[in-house]
Tab-separated table of C-alpha atoms in Angstrom:
chain	number	residue	atom	x	y	z
A	645	MET	CA	0.000	0.000	0.000
A	646	GLU	CA	1.570	3.266	-1.107
A	647	LEU	CA	0.400	6.416	0.687
A	648	ARG	CA	0.584	9.576	-1.412
A	649	PHE	CA	1.188	13.187	-0.380
A	650	GLU	CA	2.206	16.449	-2.010
A	651	MET	CA	6.008	16.303	-1.882
A	652	GLU	CA	8.614	18.862	-2.854
A	653	TYR	CA	11.355	16.212	-3.034
A	654	GLU	CA	9.401	13.325	-4.457
A	655	GLU	CA	12.480	12.059	-6.292
A	656	ALA	CA	14.175	11.268	-2.965
A	657	TYR	CA	11.091	9.390	-1.832
A	658	ARG	CA	10.832	7.550	-5.129
A	659	GLU	CA	14.463	6.404	-4.998
A	660	VAL	CA	13.924	4.731	-1.640
A	661	TYR	CA	10.457	3.433	-2.510
A	662	GLU	CA	11.921	1.520	-5.429
A	663	LEU	CA	14.183	-0.273	-2.948
A	664	VAL	CA	11.504	-1.164	-0.413
A	665	LYS	CA	8.233	-1.336	-2.346
A	666	PRO	CA	6.145	-4.463	-1.617
A	667	LYS	CA	7.044	-7.389	-3.863
A	668	TYR	CA	5.798	-10.395	-1.918
A	669	GLY	CA	2.784	-11.772	-0.148
A	670	LEU	CA	4.012	-11.931	3.441
A	671	PHE	CA	3.721	-15.156	5.440
A	672	THR	CA	6.776	-14.379	7.561
A	673	ALA	CA	7.684	-14.786	11.207
A	674	GLY	CA	7.738	-10.983	11.490
A	675	PRO	CA	7.742	-8.179	10.690
A	676	VAL	CA	4.449	-8.920	9.016
A	677	ALA	CA	2.076	-7.161	6.641
A	678	CYS	CA	0.339	-4.254	8.356
A	679	PHE	CA	-3.328	-3.428	8.279
A	680	PRO	CA	-4.100	-0.575	5.837
A	681	GLU	CA	-5.706	1.333	8.700
A	682	VAL	CA	-2.421	1.059	10.621
A	683	LEU	CA	-0.343	2.362	7.717
A	684	ALA	CA	-2.756	5.232	7.272
A	685	ILE	CA	-2.712	6.372	10.924
A	686	MET	CA	1.087	6.066	11.046
A	687	SER	CA	1.383	8.574	8.195
A	688	VAL	CA	0.052	11.503	10.250
A	689	GLN	CA	2.447	14.389	10.856
A	690	MET	CA	4.368	14.158	14.131
A	691	PHE	CA	3.819	16.279	17.221
A	692	SER	CA	5.330	16.486	20.704
A	693	HIS	CA	5.241	13.307	22.756
A	694	ARG	CA	4.545	15.531	25.779
A	695	SER	CA	1.490	17.133	24.171
A	696	ALA	CA	-2.073	16.677	25.436
A	697	GLU	CA	-2.889	14.640	22.316
A	698	ALA	CA	0.025	12.248	22.831
A	699	LYS	CA	-0.912	11.781	26.477
A	700	GLU	CA	-4.494	10.985	25.556
A	701	VAL	CA	-3.437	8.316	23.048
A	702	HIS	CA	-0.871	6.884	25.505
A	703	VAL	CA	-3.426	6.436	28.279
A	704	ASP	CA	-6.086	5.106	25.908
A	705	THR	CA	-3.647	2.533	24.509
A	706	LEU	CA	-2.686	1.402	28.011
A	707	ASN	CA	-6.353	0.959	28.926
A	708	ARG	CA	-7.133	-0.980	25.758
A	709	LEU	CA	-4.149	-3.282	26.300
A	710	LYS	CA	-5.149	-3.799	29.923
A	711	ALA	CA	-8.570	-4.979	28.798
A	712	PHE	CA	-7.198	-7.141	25.953
A	713	LEU	CA	-4.711	-8.883	28.270
A	714	GLU	CA	-7.268	-9.119	31.096
A	715	ALA	CA	-4.767	-7.389	33.353
A	716	GLU	CA	-6.772	-5.214	35.714
A	717	LYS	CA	-4.213	-5.974	38.453
A	718	GLY	CA	-1.254	-5.405	36.153
A	719	GLU	CA	0.547	-2.291	34.964
A	720	ILE	CA	0.921	-1.910	31.199
A	721	ILE	CA	4.401	-0.793	30.151
A	722	MET	CA	5.430	0.301	26.649
A	723	PHE	CA	9.132	0.311	25.698
A	724	PRO	CA	10.681	1.998	22.647
A	725	SER	CA	12.423	-1.277	21.758
A	726	SER	CA	11.893	-4.778	20.464
A	727	GLY	CA	10.410	-7.407	22.772
A	728	THR	CA	13.909	-8.521	23.729
A	729	GLY	CA	14.153	-5.356	25.827
A	730	PHE	CA	11.709	-6.868	28.292
A	731	MET	CA	13.927	-9.935	28.673
A	732	GLU	CA	16.665	-7.676	29.943
A	733	ALA	CA	14.233	-5.633	32.040
A	734	ALA	CA	12.863	-8.739	33.749
A	735	VAL	CA	16.335	-9.898	34.745
A	736	ARG	CA	17.849	-6.563	35.773
A	737	ASN	CA	14.824	-5.394	37.769
A	738	THR	CA	14.170	-8.525	39.838
A	739	VAL	CA	17.125	-10.923	39.986
A	740	PRO	CA	20.216	-9.992	42.031
A	741	ARG	CA	23.630	-10.409	40.441
A	742	GLY	CA	24.629	-14.053	40.610
A	743	GLY	CA	21.014	-15.102	41.123
A	744	LYS	CA	19.580	-18.081	39.278
A	745	VAL	CA	16.785	-18.095	36.716
A	746	LEU	CA	15.147	-21.269	35.436
A	747	VAL	CA	14.878	-20.793	31.683
A	748	THR	CA	12.545	-23.225	29.958
A	749	THR	CA	13.510	-23.509	26.310
A	750	ILE	CA	11.784	-25.296	23.465
A	751	GLY	CA	13.672	-23.526	20.697
A	752	ALA	CA	15.850	-20.626	19.619
A	753	PHE	CA	14.023	-17.879	21.507
A	754	GLY	CA	14.084	-19.747	24.793
A	755	ASP	CA	17.828	-19.964	24.201
A	756	ARG	CA	17.918	-16.200	23.698
A	757	PHE	CA	16.349	-15.637	27.126
A	758	ALA	CA	19.103	-17.800	28.621
A	759	ASP	CA	21.725	-15.703	26.807
A	760	VAL	CA	20.191	-12.517	28.215
A	761	VAL	CA	20.198	-13.947	31.747
A	762	ASN	CA	23.874	-14.913	31.530
A	763	ALA	CA	24.931	-11.698	29.773
A	764	ASN	CA	23.523	-9.693	32.683
A	765	GLY	CA	25.581	-11.468	35.331
A	766	ARG	CA	22.908	-13.916	36.437
A	767	GLU	CA	22.908	-17.698	36.034
A	768	ALA	CA	20.546	-19.503	33.680
A	769	VAL	CA	19.444	-22.983	34.765
A	770	ILE	CA	18.082	-24.724	31.676
A	771	LEU	CA	15.073	-26.986	31.202
A	772	ARG	CA	15.291	-27.917	27.518
A	773	LYS	CA	12.941	-29.898	25.289
A	774	GLU	CA	13.599	-31.252	21.824
A	775	PRO	CA	12.335	-28.900	19.087
A	776	GLY	CA	8.683	-29.584	18.365
A	777	TYR	CA	7.758	-30.426	21.944
A	778	ALA	CA	6.216	-28.340	24.719
A	779	ILE	CA	7.187	-28.125	28.376
A	780	LYS	CA	4.843	-30.281	30.465
A	781	PRO	CA	3.733	-29.272	33.989
A	782	GLU	CA	5.241	-32.365	35.629
A	783	GLU	CA	8.624	-31.655	33.989
A	784	LEU	CA	8.606	-28.093	35.263
A	785	ASP	CA	7.592	-29.243	38.748
A	786	GLU	CA	10.418	-31.789	38.869
A	787	THR	CA	13.014	-29.236	37.732
A	788	LEU	CA	11.867	-26.676	40.295
A	789	ARG	CA	12.084	-29.279	43.048
A	790	LYS	CA	15.689	-29.929	42.028
A	791	ASN	CA	16.468	-26.191	41.877
A	792	PRO	CA	14.663	-24.547	44.797
A	793	ASP	CA	17.096	-21.611	44.797
A	794	VAL	CA	16.009	-20.111	41.463
A	795	VAL	CA	14.492	-16.640	41.736
A	796	ALA	CA	12.342	-16.740	38.621
A	797	VAL	CA	11.100	-18.920	35.763
A	798	THR	CA	10.926	-17.915	32.100
A	799	ILE	CA	8.497	-19.479	29.637
A	800	THR	CA	8.276	-18.932	25.905
A	801	TYR	CA	4.523	-19.003	25.379
A	802	ASN	CA	4.784	-19.478	21.619
A	803	GLU	CA	8.153	-20.599	20.224
A	804	THR	CA	8.540	-18.832	16.877
A	805	SER	CA	11.274	-21.179	15.658
A	806	THR	CA	9.254	-24.393	16.077
A	807	GLY	CA	5.602	-23.362	15.989
A	808	VAL	CA	4.873	-24.805	19.438
A	809	LEU	CA	2.465	-23.238	21.940
A	810	ASN	CA	3.359	-24.027	25.546
A	811	PRO	CA	0.475	-24.819	27.979
A	812	LEU	CA	0.920	-21.541	29.832
A	813	PRO	CA	-2.006	-21.719	32.302
A	814	GLU	CA	-0.902	-25.147	33.555
A	815	LEU	CA	2.770	-24.125	33.737
A	816	ALA	CA	1.900	-20.920	35.579
A	817	LYS	CA	0.063	-22.972	38.206
A	818	VAL	CA	3.239	-24.990	38.856
A	819	VAL	CA	5.326	-21.827	39.191
A	820	HIS	CA	2.850	-20.458	41.749
A	821	GLU	CA	3.090	-23.645	43.793
A	822	HIS	CA	6.837	-23.055	44.059
A	823	ASP	CA	6.364	-19.312	44.708
A	824	LYS	CA	8.686	-18.106	41.956
A	825	LEU	CA	8.464	-15.078	39.703
A	826	LEU	CA	7.125	-15.900	36.236
A	827	PHE	CA	8.264	-14.087	33.087
A	828	VAL	CA	6.576	-14.955	29.780
A	829	ASP	CA	7.929	-14.260	26.319
A	830	ALA	CA	4.740	-13.830	24.279
A	831	VAL	CA	6.365	-12.098	21.310
A	832	SER	CA	4.664	-14.292	18.697
A	833	ALA	CA	1.697	-15.143	20.938
A	834	MET	CA	0.248	-11.856	22.174
A	835	GLY	CA	-2.547	-10.839	19.866
A	836	GLY	CA	-2.866	-14.359	18.481
A	837	ALA	CA	-3.225	-16.586	21.570
A	838	ASP	CA	-5.361	-16.018	24.637
A	839	ILE	CA	-3.807	-14.244	27.625
A	840	LYS	CA	-5.472	-13.887	31.015
A	841	PHE	CA	-2.883	-12.030	33.063
A	842	ASP	CA	-4.806	-11.811	36.328
A	843	GLU	CA	-6.417	-15.255	36.230
A	844	TRP	CA	-3.149	-17.030	35.402
A	845	GLY	CA	-1.171	-15.004	37.943
A	846	LEU	CA	1.634	-13.859	35.647
A	847	ASP	CA	4.383	-11.476	36.789
A	848	MET	CA	5.377	-10.238	33.356
A	849	ILE	CA	4.208	-11.067	29.857
A	850	PHE	CA	5.636	-9.136	26.936
A	851	ALA	CA	5.514	-8.881	23.153
A	852	SER	CA	6.486	-6.771	20.155
A	853	SER	CA	4.363	-4.687	17.812
A	854	GLN	CA	5.506	-6.435	14.611
A	855	LYS	CA	3.920	-9.831	15.153
A	856	ALA	CA	0.264	-10.740	15.722
A	857	PHE	CA	-0.801	-7.116	16.196
A	858	GLY	CA	0.239	-6.336	12.621
A	859	VAL	CA	2.107	-3.087	13.376
A	860	PRO	CA	5.645	-2.140	12.233
A	861	PRO	CA	8.526	-2.962	14.630
A	862	GLY	CA	9.792	-0.549	17.249
A	863	LEU	CA	7.350	-0.902	20.145
A	864	ALA	CA	7.380	-3.489	22.927
A	865	VAL	CA	4.507	-3.914	25.380
A	866	ALA	CA	4.063	-5.816	28.621
A	867	ALA	CA	1.757	-6.375	31.539
A	868	VAL	CA	3.697	-6.337	34.826
A	869	SER	CA	2.612	-7.391	38.322
A	870	GLU	CA	2.824	-5.233	41.419
A	871	ARG	CA	5.183	-7.801	42.949
A	872	VAL	CA	7.749	-7.036	40.240
A	873	PHE	CA	7.682	-3.309	41.033
A	874	GLU	CA	8.054	-3.950	44.769
A	875	ILE	CA	11.173	-6.037	44.136
A	876	ALA	CA	12.538	-3.657	41.499
A	877	GLU	CA	12.341	-0.613	43.778
A	878	LYS	CA	14.969	-2.250	46.000
A	879	MET	CA	17.124	-3.710	43.208
A	880	PRO	CA	20.501	-1.948	42.808
A	881	GLU	CA	21.952	-1.289	39.345
A	882	ARG	CA	18.742	-2.106	37.520
A	883	GLY	CA	19.705	0.297	34.747
A	884	TRP	CA	17.828	3.322	33.404
A	885	TYR	CA	16.472	2.670	29.915
A	886	PHE	CA	14.582	-0.437	31.088
A	887	ASP	CA	13.907	0.741	34.653
A	888	LEU	CA	10.399	-0.597	35.272
A	889	PRO	CA	9.491	1.595	38.270
A	890	LEU	CA	10.514	4.645	36.234
A	891	TYR	CA	8.108	3.655	33.450
A	892	LYS	CA	5.331	3.096	35.968
A	893	LYS	CA	5.974	6.543	37.428
A	894	PHE	CA	5.773	8.153	33.986
A	895	ASN	CA	2.542	6.290	33.192
A	896	GLY	CA	0.950	7.915	36.226
A	897	LYS	CA	2.462	11.391	36.435
A	898	LYS	CA	3.501	12.177	32.867
A	899	LYS	CA	1.068	9.960	30.924
A	900	GLY	CA	3.967	8.956	28.708
A	901	THR	CA	7.392	7.296	28.695
A	902	PRO	CA	10.745	8.468	30.146
A	903	SER	CA	12.366	8.722	26.700
A	904	THR	CA	10.802	9.536	23.342
A	905	PRO	CA	8.325	6.807	22.350
A	906	PRO	CA	7.668	5.537	18.810
A	907	LEU	CA	4.451	7.529	18.421
A	908	PRO	CA	3.472	6.066	15.012
A	909	GLN	CA	3.627	2.512	16.370
A	910	ILE	CA	1.518	3.480	19.378
A	911	PHE	CA	-1.056	5.048	17.060
A	912	GLY	CA	-1.020	1.881	14.962
A	913	LEU	CA	-1.470	-0.399	17.963
A	914	ASN	CA	-4.342	1.737	19.188
A	915	VAL	CA	-6.047	1.346	15.817
A	916	VAL	CA	-5.575	-2.444	15.897
A	917	LEU	CA	-7.124	-2.669	19.358
A	918	ARG	CA	-10.084	-0.687	18.047
A	919	ILE	CA	-10.333	-3.062	15.064
A	920	VAL	CA	-10.521	-5.969	17.547
A	921	GLU	CA	-13.423	-4.220	19.244
A	922	LYS	CA	-15.247	-3.487	15.982
A	923	MET	CA	-14.692	-7.063	14.769
A	924	GLY	CA	-16.710	-8.301	17.729
A	925	GLY	CA	-14.097	-8.486	20.474
A	926	LYS	CA	-11.190	-10.625	21.574
A	927	LYS	CA	-12.986	-13.948	21.048
A	928	GLU	CA	-13.703	-13.196	17.389
A	929	TRP	CA	-10.181	-11.875	16.794
A	930	LEU	CA	-8.471	-14.916	18.309
A	931	GLY	CA	-10.884	-17.173	16.435
A	932	MET	CA	-9.668	-15.601	13.190
A	933	TYR	CA	-6.084	-16.517	14.087
A	934	ARG	CA	-7.035	-20.047	15.069
A	935	LYS	CA	-8.869	-20.572	11.767
A	936	ARG	CA	-5.921	-19.211	9.774
A	937	SER	CA	-3.439	-21.579	11.404
A	938	GLU	CA	-5.766	-24.582	11.090
A	939	THR	CA	-6.227	-23.848	7.377
A	940	ILE	CA	-2.465	-23.769	6.867
A	941	ARG	CA	-1.790	-26.959	8.837
A	942	GLU	CA	-4.523	-28.867	7.031
A	943	GLY	CA	-3.197	-27.586	3.713
A	944	VAL	CA	0.399	-28.682	4.238
A	945	LYS	CA	-0.647	-32.062	5.592
A	946	GLU	CA	-2.699	-32.667	2.445
A	947	MET	CA	0.556	-32.176	0.520
A	948	GLY	CA	2.200	-34.937	2.519
A	949	LEU	CA	4.285	-32.537	4.596
A	950	GLY	CA	4.768	-32.796	8.342
A	951	VAL	CA	4.178	-30.267	11.113
A	952	LEU	CA	6.994	-30.008	13.652
A	953	ALA	CA	4.776	-29.203	16.647
A	954	GLU	CA	3.468	-32.164	18.614
A	955	PRO	CA	-0.317	-32.648	18.328
A	956	GLY	CA	-2.299	-30.485	20.717
A	957	TYR	CA	0.435	-27.859	21.106
A	958	GLU	CA	0.344	-26.185	17.678
A	959	SER	CA	0.865	-22.443	17.442
A	960	PRO	CA	-2.040	-20.237	16.321
A	961	THR	CA	0.363	-17.796	14.627
A	962	ILE	CA	3.152	-19.742	12.895
A	963	THR	CA	3.639	-23.269	11.549
A	964	ALA	CA	7.025	-24.984	11.230
A	965	VAL	CA	6.677	-27.377	8.294
A	966	VAL	CA	8.905	-30.450	8.021
A	967	VAL	CA	10.109	-31.154	4.479
A	968	PRO	CA	10.430	-34.694	3.030
A	969	GLU	CA	13.710	-36.583	3.082
A	970	GLY	CA	16.092	-35.262	0.436
A	971	MET	CA	14.540	-31.791	0.379
A	972	LYS	CA	15.775	-28.667	2.193
A	973	GLY	CA	13.544	-26.090	3.783
A	974	VAL	CA	15.514	-23.228	2.237
A	975	ASP	CA	14.806	-24.636	-1.242
A	976	VAL	CA	11.084	-24.353	-0.587
A	977	TYR	CA	11.565	-20.836	0.774
A	978	ASN	CA	13.534	-19.727	-2.304
A	979	ALA	CA	11.090	-21.303	-4.752
A	980	MET	CA	8.130	-19.631	-3.083
A	981	ARG	CA	9.933	-16.277	-3.122
A	982	GLU	CA	10.344	-16.605	-6.878
A	983	ARG	CA	6.549	-16.927	-7.049
A	984	GLY	CA	5.997	-13.781	-4.974
A	985	PHE	CA	5.454	-15.336	-1.551
A	986	GLU	CA	7.737	-14.542	1.377
A	987	LEU	CA	7.549	-17.397	3.878
A	988	ALA	CA	10.136	-17.824	6.667
A	989	LYS	CA	13.239	-19.990	6.581
A	990	GLY	CA	13.753	-22.686	9.171
A	991	TYR	CA	15.387	-21.362	12.328
A	992	GLY	CA	17.849	-22.648	14.882
A	993	SER	CA	18.676	-26.346	15.145
A	994	VAL	CA	15.836	-27.346	12.785
A	995	ALA	CA	16.729	-24.805	10.093
A	996	GLU	CA	17.629	-27.322	7.395
A	997	LYS	CA	14.656	-29.652	7.678
A	998	THR	CA	11.925	-27.024	8.064
A	999	PHE	CA	10.462	-23.861	6.666
A	1000	ARG	CA	7.875	-21.746	8.426
A	1001	ILE	CA	4.567	-20.192	7.437
A	1002	GLY	CA	3.442	-17.253	9.513
A	1003	ASN	CA	-0.188	-16.168	9.563
A	1004	MET	CA	0.229	-12.940	11.520
A	1005	GLY	CA	-0.829	-9.448	10.550
A	1006	TYR	CA	-2.877	-8.388	7.568
A	1007	MET	CA	-3.991	-11.174	5.237
A	1008	THR	CA	-7.174	-12.719	3.913
A	1009	PHE	CA	-8.210	-16.360	3.649
A	1010	GLU	CA	-8.008	-15.921	-0.120
A	1011	ASP	CA	-4.340	-14.991	0.350
A	1012	ILE	CA	-3.788	-18.189	2.339
A	1013	GLU	CA	-5.466	-20.368	-0.289
A	1014	GLU	CA	-3.395	-18.766	-3.066
A	1015	MET	CA	-0.203	-19.344	-1.093
A	1016	LEU	CA	-1.109	-23.001	-0.459
A	1017	ALA	CA	-1.894	-23.578	-4.120
A	1018	ASN	CA	1.540	-22.273	-5.083
A	1019	LEU	CA	3.210	-24.244	-2.307
A	1020	ARG	CA	1.591	-27.432	-3.583
A	1021	GLU	CA	3.098	-26.838	-7.026
A	1022	VAL	CA	6.526	-26.038	-5.549
A	1023	ILE	CA	6.579	-29.219	-3.464
A	1024	GLU	CA	5.592	-31.378	-6.425
A	1025	LYS	CA	8.317	-29.794	-8.552
A	1026	LEU	CA	11.002	-30.241	-5.873
A	1027	LYS	CA	9.988	-33.866	-5.387
A	1028	GLY	CA	10.815	-34.293	-9.081
């Protein structure tokens, strides 16, 4: 979608547009295609982030997120960063130097959380599952019994690299029984999978704008428990840019963020949350995502392809597809790109034997059917 304005230096715009103009139907792991309404609102001229208008949008976005995440007891925080910023914030604000964090990992992004823990002078204790499998409550319980000295537990709700959705409500219950802090990476889940912050008793759940919300990258959002702020207030050397109590203070007194926020992304997210409302609410919105992912899984299975995720734990936002013996995932990716479809390459330890199909952001069911029809032809051709 190209937005047009009266421009004195249109040549400069045109030179860059030729580099970045849309060429592919996007079925990526993110960034994803944005809703036209989002692109339109993000084109408005900028104004001060301390203005009355910016404050009004900030507060309204917080309230809409609070309702969407069912987080009446939580504080909504918005960072000018990617979702990874909240990984660092969780560690620096609540875990003392040298403290242990149990990192559950079912793929590449669980591994990233472990890297963040270790890079910040804390110790990651790992509970790892083979790619394609979810963490089970009894496994988490056993690991916590063996490691009673961990301060917190991290869970990747939806592992982008493998297309697996962890059973978060059941895992959260185990964490509560052991009285540990619970941090949830929901980067590719929030907006596509259900989240009940209060009911599940989460301490932090975070995501990025460029995934299931269908907004350009640059904004990270989270719901944070009061317990986290109480601990953070007493935590030395928690940093400044990701200082959670500072952000909470600015939410209340300044109705904004400590440093300049990505206003266009906040406008875009606000529009998406209004679209959810006008579509019929959260249930309808999440149902759309569930139907998209089911359509894709059924389609690839009809082609004789496998799905990496174990049955019952499939992601509602991305599918890791297992290619037949003798075929490479990257070959499928490249062939589909030649046909005008940008899928996602395999990632991490399963990169060679998989490719991924994202169903996040702006797309229609007609788009999905067209992509599957082309994929069917590509697979048949590669089979020879």
